mmCIF file of C-alpha atoms and ligand atoms in Angstrom:
data_model
loop_
_atom_site.group_PDB
_atom_site.id
_atom_site.type_symbol
_atom_site.label_atom_id
_atom_site.label_comp_id
_atom_site.label_asym_id
_atom_site.label_seq_id
_atom_site.Cartn_x
_atom_site.Cartn_y
_atom_site.Cartn_z
ATOM 1 C CA UNK A 1 24.612 28.457 -59.394
ATOM 2 C CA UNK A 2 22.771 28.977 -56.127
ATOM 3 C CA UNK A 3 19.883 31.602 -55.414
ATOM 4 C CA UNK A 4 20.983 35.729 -55.203
ATOM 5 C CA UNK A 5 19.179 36.958 -52.454
ATOM 6 C CA UNK A 6 18.953 41.028 -52.939
ATOM 7 C CA UNK A 7 17.584 42.881 -50.328
ATOM 8 C CA UNK A 8 15.785 46.394 -50.955
ATOM 9 C CA UNK A 9 16.937 49.216 -49.337
ATOM 10 C CA UNK A 10 13.868 51.062 -50.166
ATOM 11 C CA UNK A 11 12.550 49.107 -46.934
ATOM 12 C CA UNK A 12 15.052 50.386 -44.420
ATOM 13 C CA UNK A 13 15.354 52.399 -42.059
ATOM 14 C CA UNK A 14 16.716 55.475 -43.984
ATOM 15 C CA UNK A 15 18.188 57.367 -40.855
ATOM 16 C CA UNK A 16 19.798 54.502 -39.606
ATOM 17 C CA UNK A 17 21.160 53.324 -42.961
ATOM 18 C CA UNK A 18 24.383 52.788 -42.322
ATOM 19 C CA UNK A 19 23.433 50.190 -39.268
ATOM 20 C CA UNK A 20 21.301 48.691 -41.809
ATOM 21 C CA UNK A 21 23.877 48.202 -44.589
ATOM 22 C CA UNK A 22 25.796 46.598 -42.067
ATOM 23 C CA UNK A 23 23.663 44.131 -41.169
ATOM 24 C CA UNK A 24 23.241 43.435 -44.987
ATOM 25 C CA UNK A 25 27.022 43.080 -44.945
ATOM 26 C CA UNK A 26 26.720 40.252 -42.179
ATOM 27 C CA UNK A 27 23.872 38.909 -43.447
ATOM 28 C CA UNK A 28 23.346 36.055 -46.499
ATOM 29 C CA UNK A 29 22.652 38.317 -49.017
ATOM 30 C CA UNK A 30 24.108 38.598 -52.025
ATOM 31 C CA UNK A 31 23.415 42.276 -53.400
ATOM 32 C CA UNK A 32 22.138 45.481 -52.193
ATOM 33 C CA UNK A 33 18.815 46.533 -54.505
ATOM 34 C CA UNK A 34 18.404 49.537 -54.294
ATOM 35 C CA UNK A 35 15.661 51.202 -55.863
ATOM 36 C CA UNK A 36 15.760 54.694 -57.457
ATOM 37 C CA UNK A 37 12.462 56.506 -58.236
ATOM 38 C CA UNK A 38 11.949 59.678 -60.107
ATOM 39 C CA UNK A 39 8.187 60.852 -59.664
ATOM 40 C CA UNK A 40 7.303 60.272 -63.482
ATOM 41 C CA UNK A 41 7.739 56.559 -64.119
ATOM 42 C CA UNK A 42 6.324 55.493 -61.049
ATOM 43 C CA UNK A 43 3.867 57.423 -58.448
ATOM 44 C CA UNK A 44 6.640 58.006 -55.783
ATOM 45 C CA UNK A 45 9.813 59.294 -55.675
ATOM 46 C CA UNK A 46 12.424 57.511 -53.616
ATOM 47 C CA UNK A 47 16.038 58.783 -53.396
ATOM 48 C CA UNK A 48 19.101 59.723 -55.862
ATOM 49 C CA UNK A 49 22.935 59.510 -56.566
ATOM 50 C CA UNK A 50 23.891 60.901 -53.171
ATOM 51 C CA UNK A 51 22.553 58.040 -51.506
ATOM 52 C CA UNK A 52 23.170 55.762 -53.832
ATOM 53 C CA UNK A 53 27.156 56.869 -53.006
ATOM 54 C CA UNK A 54 26.375 56.900 -49.425
ATOM 55 C CA UNK A 55 25.226 53.307 -49.675
ATOM 56 C CA UNK A 56 28.716 52.240 -51.737
ATOM 57 C CA UNK A 57 30.325 53.623 -49.336
ATOM 58 C CA UNK A 58 29.396 51.033 -46.450
ATOM 59 C CA UNK A 59 28.442 48.140 -48.746
ATOM 60 C CA UNK A 60 30.444 44.786 -49.227
ATOM 61 C CA UNK A 61 28.173 43.231 -51.660
ATOM 62 C CA UNK A 62 27.421 44.382 -55.316
ATOM 63 C CA UNK A 63 24.851 47.298 -56.206
ATOM 64 C CA UNK A 64 22.194 46.061 -57.987
ATOM 65 C CA UNK A 65 20.541 49.194 -59.057
ATOM 66 C CA UNK A 66 16.980 49.573 -60.387
ATOM 67 C CA UNK A 67 16.065 52.534 -62.027
ATOM 68 C CA UNK A 68 12.275 53.494 -61.958
ATOM 69 C CA UNK A 69 13.125 56.462 -64.049
ATOM 70 C CA UNK A 70 11.942 57.521 -67.651
ATOM 71 C CA UNK A 71 14.792 57.969 -69.768
ATOM 72 C CA UNK A 72 17.686 57.058 -67.844
ATOM 73 C CA UNK A 73 20.364 57.804 -70.578
ATOM 74 C CA UNK A 74 22.028 60.712 -69.474
ATOM 75 C CA UNK A 75 22.163 59.455 -65.495
ATOM 76 C CA UNK A 76 24.179 56.118 -66.853
ATOM 77 C CA UNK A 77 27.671 57.229 -66.949
ATOM 78 C CA UNK A 78 26.377 58.946 -62.875
ATOM 79 C CA UNK A 79 25.019 55.518 -62.079
ATOM 80 C CA UNK A 80 28.705 54.198 -62.561
ATOM 81 C CA UNK A 81 30.215 56.794 -60.248
ATOM 82 C CA UNK A 82 28.389 55.975 -57.279
ATOM 83 C CA UNK A 83 29.251 52.338 -57.833
ATOM 84 C CA UNK A 84 26.624 50.441 -59.547
ATOM 85 C CA UNK A 85 27.541 46.838 -60.331
ATOM 86 C CA UNK A 86 24.069 45.981 -62.239
ATOM 87 C CA UNK A 87 22.277 48.315 -63.819
ATOM 88 C CA UNK A 88 18.662 47.644 -64.243
ATOM 89 C CA UNK A 89 16.253 50.061 -66.694
ATOM 90 C CA UNK A 90 12.677 49.728 -67.337
ATOM 91 C CA UNK A 91 11.551 48.386 -71.091
ATOM 92 C CA UNK A 92 8.915 50.839 -70.901
ATOM 93 C CA UNK A 93 11.059 53.927 -70.218
ATOM 94 C CA UNK A 94 13.537 53.674 -72.939
ATOM 95 C CA UNK A 95 12.522 54.475 -76.522
ATOM 96 C CA UNK A 96 16.382 53.138 -77.870
ATOM 97 C CA UNK A 97 16.579 50.281 -75.401
ATOM 98 C CA UNK A 98 19.445 48.345 -77.648
ATOM 99 C CA UNK A 99 21.257 51.928 -77.143
ATOM 100 C CA UNK A 100 20.645 51.834 -73.747
ATOM 101 C CA UNK A 101 21.852 48.805 -73.003
ATOM 102 C CA UNK A 102 25.223 48.923 -74.990
ATOM 103 C CA UNK A 103 25.745 51.992 -73.239
ATOM 104 C CA UNK A 104 25.426 50.041 -69.861
ATOM 105 C CA UNK A 105 27.830 47.414 -70.568
ATOM 106 C CA UNK A 106 30.475 49.945 -72.619
ATOM 107 C CA UNK A 107 30.931 51.494 -68.900
ATOM 108 C CA UNK A 108 31.465 48.408 -67.756
ATOM 109 C CA UNK A 109 28.409 47.543 -65.626
ATOM 110 C CA UNK A 110 26.428 44.574 -66.335
ATOM 111 C CA UNK A 111 22.810 45.403 -68.111
ATOM 112 C CA UNK A 112 19.156 44.558 -66.822
ATOM 113 C CA UNK A 113 15.799 44.917 -68.347
ATOM 114 C CA UNK A 114 13.386 45.325 -66.050
ATOM 115 C CA UNK A 115 9.895 44.406 -67.467
ATOM 116 C CA UNK A 116 6.557 45.336 -65.826
ATOM 117 C CA UNK A 117 3.369 43.508 -64.962
ATOM 118 C CA UNK A 118 1.618 43.813 -68.218
ATOM 119 C CA UNK A 119 5.003 43.422 -70.258
ATOM 120 C CA UNK A 120 5.429 40.452 -72.059
ATOM 121 C CA UNK A 121 8.931 38.743 -71.652
ATOM 122 C CA UNK A 122 8.845 38.969 -75.721
ATOM 123 C CA UNK A 123 9.914 42.490 -74.991
ATOM 124 C CA UNK A 124 13.338 41.388 -75.176
ATOM 125 C CA UNK A 125 13.651 38.592 -77.297
ATOM 126 C CA UNK A 126 15.632 40.740 -79.867
ATOM 127 C CA UNK A 127 18.340 42.253 -77.185
ATOM 128 C CA UNK A 128 18.320 39.024 -74.911
ATOM 129 C CA UNK A 129 22.525 38.614 -76.299
ATOM 130 C CA UNK A 130 22.718 42.243 -75.115
ATOM 131 C CA UNK A 131 21.465 42.093 -71.275
ATOM 132 C CA UNK A 132 22.692 40.205 -67.725
ATOM 133 C CA UNK A 133 19.846 40.039 -66.542
ATOM 134 C CA UNK A 134 15.813 40.272 -66.723
ATOM 135 C CA UNK A 135 14.324 41.997 -63.253
ATOM 136 C CA UNK A 136 10.672 40.463 -63.865
ATOM 137 C CA UNK A 137 8.211 42.849 -61.690
ATOM 138 C CA UNK A 138 5.796 40.551 -59.328
ATOM 139 C CA UNK A 139 4.204 43.919 -58.541
ATOM 140 C CA UNK A 140 3.503 47.510 -60.278
ATOM 141 C CA UNK A 141 6.733 49.326 -59.898
ATOM 142 C CA UNK A 142 7.074 52.370 -57.112
ATOM 143 C CA UNK A 143 6.288 51.264 -53.356
ATOM 144 C CA UNK A 144 7.381 48.352 -51.253
ATOM 145 C CA UNK A 145 5.082 46.209 -49.926
ATOM 146 C CA UNK A 146 2.464 45.083 -52.324
ATOM 147 C CA UNK A 147 1.131 41.780 -53.005
ATOM 148 C CA UNK A 148 2.851 39.406 -55.436
ATOM 149 C CA UNK A 149 1.040 38.998 -58.672
ATOM 150 C CA UNK A 150 0.543 35.274 -58.868
ATOM 151 C CA UNK A 151 0.917 34.929 -62.565
ATOM 152 C CA UNK A 152 4.669 36.146 -62.107
ATOM 153 C CA UNK A 153 5.416 31.890 -62.063
ATOM 154 C CA UNK A 154 4.324 31.433 -65.344
ATOM 155 C CA UNK A 155 6.358 34.184 -66.637
ATOM 156 C CA UNK A 156 9.230 33.552 -65.153
ATOM 157 C CA UNK A 157 8.609 29.788 -66.540
ATOM 158 C CA UNK A 158 8.558 31.101 -69.802
ATOM 159 C CA UNK A 159 11.486 34.017 -69.801
ATOM 160 C CA UNK A 160 13.661 30.424 -68.554
ATOM 161 C CA UNK A 161 12.921 28.468 -71.468
ATOM 162 C CA UNK A 162 13.310 31.583 -74.072
ATOM 163 C CA UNK A 163 16.831 31.856 -72.131
ATOM 164 C CA UNK A 164 17.365 28.155 -72.267
ATOM 165 C CA UNK A 165 16.184 28.087 -76.137
ATOM 166 C CA UNK A 166 18.893 30.398 -77.018
ATOM 167 C CA UNK A 167 21.324 29.556 -74.782
ATOM 168 C CA UNK A 168 21.513 33.075 -73.345
ATOM 169 C CA UNK A 169 23.767 33.831 -70.491
ATOM 170 C CA UNK A 170 20.818 36.189 -68.778
ATOM 171 C CA UNK A 171 19.775 36.113 -65.200
ATOM 172 C CA UNK A 172 16.059 36.281 -64.121
ATOM 173 C CA UNK A 173 15.617 38.460 -61.116
ATOM 174 C CA UNK A 174 12.054 38.367 -59.659
ATOM 175 C CA UNK A 175 11.158 42.106 -57.547
ATOM 176 C CA UNK A 176 7.859 42.377 -55.668
ATOM 177 C CA UNK A 177 5.985 40.947 -52.632
ATOM 178 C CA UNK A 178 8.672 38.191 -52.207
ATOM 179 C CA UNK A 179 8.736 36.366 -49.316
ATOM 180 C CA UNK A 180 9.567 32.918 -47.999
ATOM 181 C CA UNK A 181 6.334 31.423 -48.850
ATOM 182 C CA UNK A 182 6.820 32.314 -53.161
ATOM 183 C CA UNK A 183 10.804 32.109 -53.046
ATOM 184 C CA UNK A 184 10.962 28.310 -53.764
ATOM 185 C CA UNK A 185 7.891 28.399 -55.918
ATOM 186 C CA UNK A 186 10.226 31.116 -57.964
ATOM 187 C CA UNK A 187 13.129 29.257 -57.759
ATOM 188 C CA UNK A 188 11.423 26.077 -59.378
ATOM 189 C CA UNK A 189 9.839 28.030 -61.715
ATOM 190 C CA UNK A 190 13.587 29.840 -62.693
ATOM 191 C CA UNK A 191 14.390 32.264 -60.695
ATOM 192 C CA UNK A 192 18.360 33.672 -60.263
ATOM 193 C CA UNK A 193 17.701 35.967 -58.150
ATOM 194 C CA UNK A 194 14.727 37.537 -55.954
ATOM 195 C CA UNK A 195 14.422 40.603 -54.342
ATOM 196 C CA UNK A 196 13.324 41.205 -50.972
ATOM 197 C CA UNK A 197 12.079 44.528 -48.843
ATOM 198 C CA UNK A 198 9.326 44.063 -46.555
ATOM 199 C CA UNK A 199 9.731 40.702 -45.887
ATOM 200 C CA UNK A 200 13.458 41.085 -44.741
ATOM 201 C CA UNK A 201 13.417 44.894 -43.113
ATOM 202 C CA UNK A 202 10.009 44.169 -41.180
ATOM 203 C CA UNK A 203 10.907 40.644 -40.101
ATOM 204 C CA UNK A 204 11.709 40.707 -35.997
ATOM 205 C CA UNK A 205 14.921 39.353 -37.233
ATOM 206 C CA UNK A 206 16.274 40.507 -40.852
ATOM 207 C CA UNK A 207 18.922 38.208 -40.840
ATOM 208 C CA UNK A 208 17.133 34.659 -39.849
ATOM 209 C CA UNK A 209 14.531 36.180 -42.738
ATOM 210 C CA UNK A 210 16.878 36.738 -45.083
ATOM 211 C CA UNK A 211 18.455 33.103 -44.128
ATOM 212 C CA UNK A 212 15.009 31.497 -44.770
ATOM 213 C CA UNK A 213 14.891 33.258 -48.433
ATOM 214 C CA UNK A 214 18.662 30.852 -49.512
HETATM 215 C C1 DX5 B 301 9.344 48.239 -56.066
HETATM 216 C C2 DX5 B 301 10.661 48.218 -56.150
HETATM 217 C C3 DX5 B 301 10.967 47.044 -55.049
HETATM 218 C C4 DX5 B 301 10.481 46.967 -53.507
HETATM 219 C C5 DX5 B 301 10.331 45.656 -53.329
HETATM 220 O O1 DX5 B 301 8.769 49.151 -56.762
HETATM 221 O O2 DX5 B 301 10.999 47.860 -56.886
HETATM 222 O O3 DX5 B 301 12.260 46.380 -55.353
HETATM 223 O O4 DX5 B 301 11.356 47.827 -52.864
HETATM 224 O O5 DX5 B 301 9.837 45.675 -51.730
HETATM 225 P P1 DX5 B 301 8.631 44.622 -51.502
HETATM 226 O O6 DX5 B 301 9.460 43.332 -51.474
HETATM 227 O O7 DX5 B 301 8.508 45.244 -49.895
HETATM 228 O O8 DX5 B 301 7.716 44.358 -52.278
HETATM 229 ZN ZN1 ZN B 302 13.790 47.174 -57.447
#
């Protein structure tokens, strides 16, 4: 499988969202990474359902929705309605994670679990067969443009070993501070997908920046 690149809309120009979405449609990007923040689970508020729906109307690639919200259960069906293909919730934000992941899958979405930098990969070992993706946070969630935490390489390696030892069909995605320097190292550690916000949208040529990650 070739590397999946998911540019993060959080770093787009929200006053020119359609323009930036068209750019991503034309680019080598595989998914749209869509960061939803509630101001409770993380110390920032991004955007909610109507904006996700607006993105979906123009996006020609799957929406990879990353929920940084406390207790996401009441909103799972709502995110299905606005076009989420992959719905990722945080381990730290879900009391009944097994139930939450099953609810996501029962609506026909892929279920992802995100792990904060301090959360060990063992957090997902009892539900590996019930999920499709693990999102390893390589920054503390809440903001774009932060510095990559280098311990992530080791975490990705260990998660890859766990997934392979169980023969599980789970994608490893890495999110936060990803750039053209650390991306190849993440791939050699076992990452299948990478998210990039600041690296793509602050580049002079975002199309080239995306291609350089591939
Ligand atoms: C951080 C978000 C990330 C963010 C990545 O909380 O989950 O998806 O947009 O942005 P960069 O690549 O700028 O770190
Ligand atoms: Zn994200």
